[in-house]
Tab-separated table of N, CA and C in Angstrom:
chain	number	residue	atom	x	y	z
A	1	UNK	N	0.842	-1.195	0.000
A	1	UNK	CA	0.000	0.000	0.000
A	1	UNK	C	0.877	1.244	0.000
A	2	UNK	N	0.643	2.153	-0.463
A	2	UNK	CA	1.426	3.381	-0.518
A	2	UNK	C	0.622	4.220	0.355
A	3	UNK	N	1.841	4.397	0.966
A	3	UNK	CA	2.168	5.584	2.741
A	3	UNK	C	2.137	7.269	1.690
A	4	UNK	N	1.769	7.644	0.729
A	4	UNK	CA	2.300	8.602	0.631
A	4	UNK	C	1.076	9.488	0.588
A	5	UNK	N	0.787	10.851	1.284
A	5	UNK	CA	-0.840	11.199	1.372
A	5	UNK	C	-1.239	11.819	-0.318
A	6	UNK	N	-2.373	11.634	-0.030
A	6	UNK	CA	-3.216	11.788	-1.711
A	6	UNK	C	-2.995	12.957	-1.821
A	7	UNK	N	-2.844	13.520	-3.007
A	7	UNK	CA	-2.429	14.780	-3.778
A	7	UNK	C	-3.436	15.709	-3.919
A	8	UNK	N	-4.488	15.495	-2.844
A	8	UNK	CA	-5.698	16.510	-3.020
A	8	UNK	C	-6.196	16.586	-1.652
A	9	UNK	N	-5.171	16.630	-0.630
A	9	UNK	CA	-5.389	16.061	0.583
A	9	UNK	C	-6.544	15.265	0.995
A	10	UNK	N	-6.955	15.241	2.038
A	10	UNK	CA	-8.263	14.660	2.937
A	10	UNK	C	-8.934	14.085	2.154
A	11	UNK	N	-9.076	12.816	1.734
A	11	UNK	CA	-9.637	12.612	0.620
A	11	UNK	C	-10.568	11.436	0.984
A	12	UNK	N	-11.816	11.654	0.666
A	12	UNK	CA	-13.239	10.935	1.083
A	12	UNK	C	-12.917	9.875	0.082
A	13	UNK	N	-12.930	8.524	0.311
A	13	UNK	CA	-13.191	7.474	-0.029
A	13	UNK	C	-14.013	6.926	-0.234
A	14	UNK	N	-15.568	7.312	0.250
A	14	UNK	CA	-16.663	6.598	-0.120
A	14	UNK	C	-17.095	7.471	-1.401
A	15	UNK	N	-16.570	8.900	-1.219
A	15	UNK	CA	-17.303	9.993	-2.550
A	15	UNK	C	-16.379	10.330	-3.593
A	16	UNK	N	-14.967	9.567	-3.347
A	16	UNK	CA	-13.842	9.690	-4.387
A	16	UNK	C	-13.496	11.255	-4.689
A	17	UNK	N	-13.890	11.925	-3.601
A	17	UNK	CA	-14.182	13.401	-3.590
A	17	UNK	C	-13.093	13.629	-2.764
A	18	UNK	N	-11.792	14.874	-2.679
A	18	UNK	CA	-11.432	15.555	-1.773
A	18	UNK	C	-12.125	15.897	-0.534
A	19	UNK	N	-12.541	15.887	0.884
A	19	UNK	CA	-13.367	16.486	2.159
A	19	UNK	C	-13.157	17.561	1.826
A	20	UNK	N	-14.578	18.819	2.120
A	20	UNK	CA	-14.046	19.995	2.018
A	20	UNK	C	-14.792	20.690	3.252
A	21	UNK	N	-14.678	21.715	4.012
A	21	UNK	CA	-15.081	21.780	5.135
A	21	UNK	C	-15.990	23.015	4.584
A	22	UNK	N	-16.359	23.196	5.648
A	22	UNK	CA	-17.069	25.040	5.601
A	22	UNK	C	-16.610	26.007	6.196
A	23	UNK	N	-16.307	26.844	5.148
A	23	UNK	CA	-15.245	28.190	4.962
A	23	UNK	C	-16.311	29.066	5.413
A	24	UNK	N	-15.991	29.612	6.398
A	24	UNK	CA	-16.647	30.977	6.904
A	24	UNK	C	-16.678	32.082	5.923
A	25	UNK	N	-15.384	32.111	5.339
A	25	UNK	CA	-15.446	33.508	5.087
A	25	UNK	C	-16.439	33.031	3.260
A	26	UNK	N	-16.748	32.133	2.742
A	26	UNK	CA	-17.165	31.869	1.883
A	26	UNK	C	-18.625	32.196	2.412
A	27	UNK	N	-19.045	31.290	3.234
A	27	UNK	CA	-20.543	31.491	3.127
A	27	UNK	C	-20.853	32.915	4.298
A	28	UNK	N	-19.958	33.795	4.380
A	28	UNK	CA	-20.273	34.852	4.731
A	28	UNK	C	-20.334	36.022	3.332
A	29	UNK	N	-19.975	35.702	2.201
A	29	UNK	CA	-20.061	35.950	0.830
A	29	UNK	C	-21.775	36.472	0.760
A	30	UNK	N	-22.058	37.628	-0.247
A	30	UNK	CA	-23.190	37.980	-0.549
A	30	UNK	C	-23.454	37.331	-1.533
A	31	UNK	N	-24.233	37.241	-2.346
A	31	UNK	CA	-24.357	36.254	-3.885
A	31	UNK	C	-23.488	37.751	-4.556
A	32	UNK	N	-23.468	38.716	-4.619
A	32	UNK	CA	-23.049	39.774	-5.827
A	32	UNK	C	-21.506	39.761	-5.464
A	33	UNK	N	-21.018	39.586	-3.979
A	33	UNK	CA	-19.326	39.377	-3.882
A	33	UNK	C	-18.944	38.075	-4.357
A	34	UNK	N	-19.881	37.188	-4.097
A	34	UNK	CA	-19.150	35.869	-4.525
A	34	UNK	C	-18.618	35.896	-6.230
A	35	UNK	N	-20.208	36.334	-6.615
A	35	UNK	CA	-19.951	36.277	-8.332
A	35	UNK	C	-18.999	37.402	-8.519
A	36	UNK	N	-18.752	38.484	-8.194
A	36	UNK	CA	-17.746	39.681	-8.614
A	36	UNK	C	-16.460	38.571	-8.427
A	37	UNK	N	-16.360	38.197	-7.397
A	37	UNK	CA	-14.554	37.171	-7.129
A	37	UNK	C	-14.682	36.075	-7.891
A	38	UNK	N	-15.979	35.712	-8.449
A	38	UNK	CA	-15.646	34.369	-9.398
A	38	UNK	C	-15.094	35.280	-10.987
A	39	UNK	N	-15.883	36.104	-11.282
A	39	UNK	CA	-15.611	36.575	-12.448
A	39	UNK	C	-13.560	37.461	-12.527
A	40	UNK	N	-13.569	37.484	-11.556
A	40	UNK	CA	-12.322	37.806	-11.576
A	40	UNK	C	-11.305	36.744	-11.317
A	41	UNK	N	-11.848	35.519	-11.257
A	41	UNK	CA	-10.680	34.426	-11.217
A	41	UNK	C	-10.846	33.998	-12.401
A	42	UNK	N	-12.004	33.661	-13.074
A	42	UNK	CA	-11.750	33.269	-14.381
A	42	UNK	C	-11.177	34.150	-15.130
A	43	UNK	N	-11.088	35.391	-14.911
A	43	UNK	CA	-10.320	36.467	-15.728
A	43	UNK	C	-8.882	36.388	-15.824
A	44	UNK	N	-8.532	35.746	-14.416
A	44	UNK	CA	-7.034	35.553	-14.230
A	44	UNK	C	-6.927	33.960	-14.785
A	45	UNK	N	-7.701	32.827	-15.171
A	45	UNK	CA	-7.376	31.629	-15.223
A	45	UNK	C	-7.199	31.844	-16.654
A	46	UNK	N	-7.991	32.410	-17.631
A	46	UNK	CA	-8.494	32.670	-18.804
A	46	UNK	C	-7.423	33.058	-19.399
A	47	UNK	N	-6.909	34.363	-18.739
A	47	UNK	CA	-5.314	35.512	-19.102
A	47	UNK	C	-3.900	34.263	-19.460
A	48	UNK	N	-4.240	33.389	-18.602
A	48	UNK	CA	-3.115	32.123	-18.513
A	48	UNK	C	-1.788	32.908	-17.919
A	49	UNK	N	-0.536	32.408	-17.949
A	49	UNK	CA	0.411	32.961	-17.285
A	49	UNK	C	0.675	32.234	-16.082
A	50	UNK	N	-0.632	31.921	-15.103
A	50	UNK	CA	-0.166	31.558	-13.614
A	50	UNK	C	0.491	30.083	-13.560
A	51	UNK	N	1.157	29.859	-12.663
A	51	UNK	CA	1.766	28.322	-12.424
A	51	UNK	C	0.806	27.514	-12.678
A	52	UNK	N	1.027	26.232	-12.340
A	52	UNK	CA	0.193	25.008	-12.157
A	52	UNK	C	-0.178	25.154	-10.916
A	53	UNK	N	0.475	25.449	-9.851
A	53	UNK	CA	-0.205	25.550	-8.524
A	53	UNK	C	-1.436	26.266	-8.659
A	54	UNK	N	-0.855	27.580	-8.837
A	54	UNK	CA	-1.382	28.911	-8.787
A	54	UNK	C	-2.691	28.476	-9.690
A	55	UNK	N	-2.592	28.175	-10.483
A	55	UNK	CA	-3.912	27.898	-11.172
A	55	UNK	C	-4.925	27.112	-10.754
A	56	UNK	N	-4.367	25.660	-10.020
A	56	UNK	CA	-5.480	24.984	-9.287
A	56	UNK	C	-5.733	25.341	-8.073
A	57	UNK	N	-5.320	26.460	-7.390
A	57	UNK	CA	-5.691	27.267	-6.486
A	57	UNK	C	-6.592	28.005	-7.033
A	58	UNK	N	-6.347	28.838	-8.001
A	58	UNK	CA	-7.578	29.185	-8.844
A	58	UNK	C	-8.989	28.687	-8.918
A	59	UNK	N	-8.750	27.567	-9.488
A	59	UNK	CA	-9.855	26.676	-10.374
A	59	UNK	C	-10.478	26.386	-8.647
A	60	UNK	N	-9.640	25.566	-7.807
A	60	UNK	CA	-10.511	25.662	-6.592
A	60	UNK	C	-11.212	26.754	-5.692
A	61	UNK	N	-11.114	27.629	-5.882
A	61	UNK	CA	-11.689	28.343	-5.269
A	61	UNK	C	-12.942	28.930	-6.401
A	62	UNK	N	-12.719	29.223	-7.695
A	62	UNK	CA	-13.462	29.464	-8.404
A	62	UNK	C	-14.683	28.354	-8.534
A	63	UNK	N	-14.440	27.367	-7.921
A	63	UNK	CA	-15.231	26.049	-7.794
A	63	UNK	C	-16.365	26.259	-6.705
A	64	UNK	N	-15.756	26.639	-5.458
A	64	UNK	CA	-15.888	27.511	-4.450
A	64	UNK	C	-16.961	28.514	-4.408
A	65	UNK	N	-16.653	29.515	-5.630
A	65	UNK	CA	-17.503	30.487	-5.563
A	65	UNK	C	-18.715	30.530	-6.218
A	66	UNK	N	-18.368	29.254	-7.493
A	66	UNK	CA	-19.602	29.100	-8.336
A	66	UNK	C	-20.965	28.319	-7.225
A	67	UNK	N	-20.440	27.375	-5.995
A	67	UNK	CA	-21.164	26.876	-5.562
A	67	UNK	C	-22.156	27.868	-4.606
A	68	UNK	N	-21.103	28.583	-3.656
A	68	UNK	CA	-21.956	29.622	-2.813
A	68	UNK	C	-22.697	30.613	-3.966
A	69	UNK	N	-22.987	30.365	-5.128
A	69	UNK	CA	-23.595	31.192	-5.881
A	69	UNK	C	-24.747	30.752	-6.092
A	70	UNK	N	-24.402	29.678	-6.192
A	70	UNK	CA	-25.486	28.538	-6.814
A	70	UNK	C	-26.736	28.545	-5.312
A	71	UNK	N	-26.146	27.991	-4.221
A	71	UNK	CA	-26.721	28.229	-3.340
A	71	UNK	C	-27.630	29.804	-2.866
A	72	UNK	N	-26.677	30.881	-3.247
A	72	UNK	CA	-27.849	32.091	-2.844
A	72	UNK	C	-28.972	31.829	-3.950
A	73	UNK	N	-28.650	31.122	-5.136
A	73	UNK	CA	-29.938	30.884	-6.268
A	73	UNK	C	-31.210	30.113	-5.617
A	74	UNK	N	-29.827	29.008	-5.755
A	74	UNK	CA	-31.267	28.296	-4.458
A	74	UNK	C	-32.129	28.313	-3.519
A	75	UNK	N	-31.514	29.328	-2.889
A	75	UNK	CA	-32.400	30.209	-1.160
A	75	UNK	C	-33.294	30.820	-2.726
A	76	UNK	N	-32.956	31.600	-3.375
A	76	UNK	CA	-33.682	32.726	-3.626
A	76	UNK	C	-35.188	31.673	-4.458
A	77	UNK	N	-34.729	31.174	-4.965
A	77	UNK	CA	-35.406	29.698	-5.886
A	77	UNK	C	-36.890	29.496	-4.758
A	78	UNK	N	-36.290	28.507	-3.740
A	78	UNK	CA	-37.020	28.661	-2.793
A	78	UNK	C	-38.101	29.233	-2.147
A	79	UNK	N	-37.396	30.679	-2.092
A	79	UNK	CA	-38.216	31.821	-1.068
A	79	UNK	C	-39.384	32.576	-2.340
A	80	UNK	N	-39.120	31.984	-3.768
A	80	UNK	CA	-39.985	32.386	-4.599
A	80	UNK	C	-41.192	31.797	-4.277
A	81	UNK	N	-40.897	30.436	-4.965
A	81	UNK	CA	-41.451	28.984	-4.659
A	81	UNK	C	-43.026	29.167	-3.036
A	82	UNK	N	-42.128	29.662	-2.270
A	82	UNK	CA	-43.137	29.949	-1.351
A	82	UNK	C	-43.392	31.227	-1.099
A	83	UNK	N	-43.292	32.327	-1.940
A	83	UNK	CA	-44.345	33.458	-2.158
A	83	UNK	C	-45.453	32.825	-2.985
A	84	UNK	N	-44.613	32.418	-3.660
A	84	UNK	CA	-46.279	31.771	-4.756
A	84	UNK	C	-47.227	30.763	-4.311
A	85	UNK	N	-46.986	30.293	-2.999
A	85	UNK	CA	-47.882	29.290	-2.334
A	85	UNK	C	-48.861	30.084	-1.176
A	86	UNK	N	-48.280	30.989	-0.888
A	86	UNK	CA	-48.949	32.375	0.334
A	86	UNK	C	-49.786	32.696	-0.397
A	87	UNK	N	-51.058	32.603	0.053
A	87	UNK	CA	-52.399	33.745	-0.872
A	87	UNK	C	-52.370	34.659	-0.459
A	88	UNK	N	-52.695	35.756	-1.044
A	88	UNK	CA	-52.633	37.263	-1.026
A	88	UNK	C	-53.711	37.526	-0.014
């Protein structure tokens, strides 16, 4: 067996997924800051230039931001969903 740790650290075995925890300062994100910092990482991933590190530091966090985005969609999705069930 190889002793050597996985290259994506903490790495969930039942979900073949990296563990990823919950970042405060992420879901303290508004939906309009999250998307302003996503659009500016793809701006920098896009430009090219950065390392290989530097880039999947990138791509992860831009991963990051698309999700807490996705999620204020979803609250908002939601909170529609049940205006339209409230009778006037």
């Amino acid at each position: 067996a190889c002793s050597a740790p996985h290259p994506l650290g903490n790495y969930n075995k039942e979900k073949h997924m990296p563990e990823t925890k919950p970042d405060p300062e992420m879901e303290a994100l508004s939906y309009e800051e999250a998307r302003e910092q996503l659009v500016h990482v793809v701006g920098r991933l896009e430009a090219g230039g950065a390392s290989l590190e530097e880039s999947l530091a990138l791509w992860e966090r831009g991963e990051a931001l698309a999700k807490r985005c996705e999620e204020w969609l979803e609250g908002a999705r939601k909170r529609l969903a049940a205006a339209r069930d409230q009778p006037l």
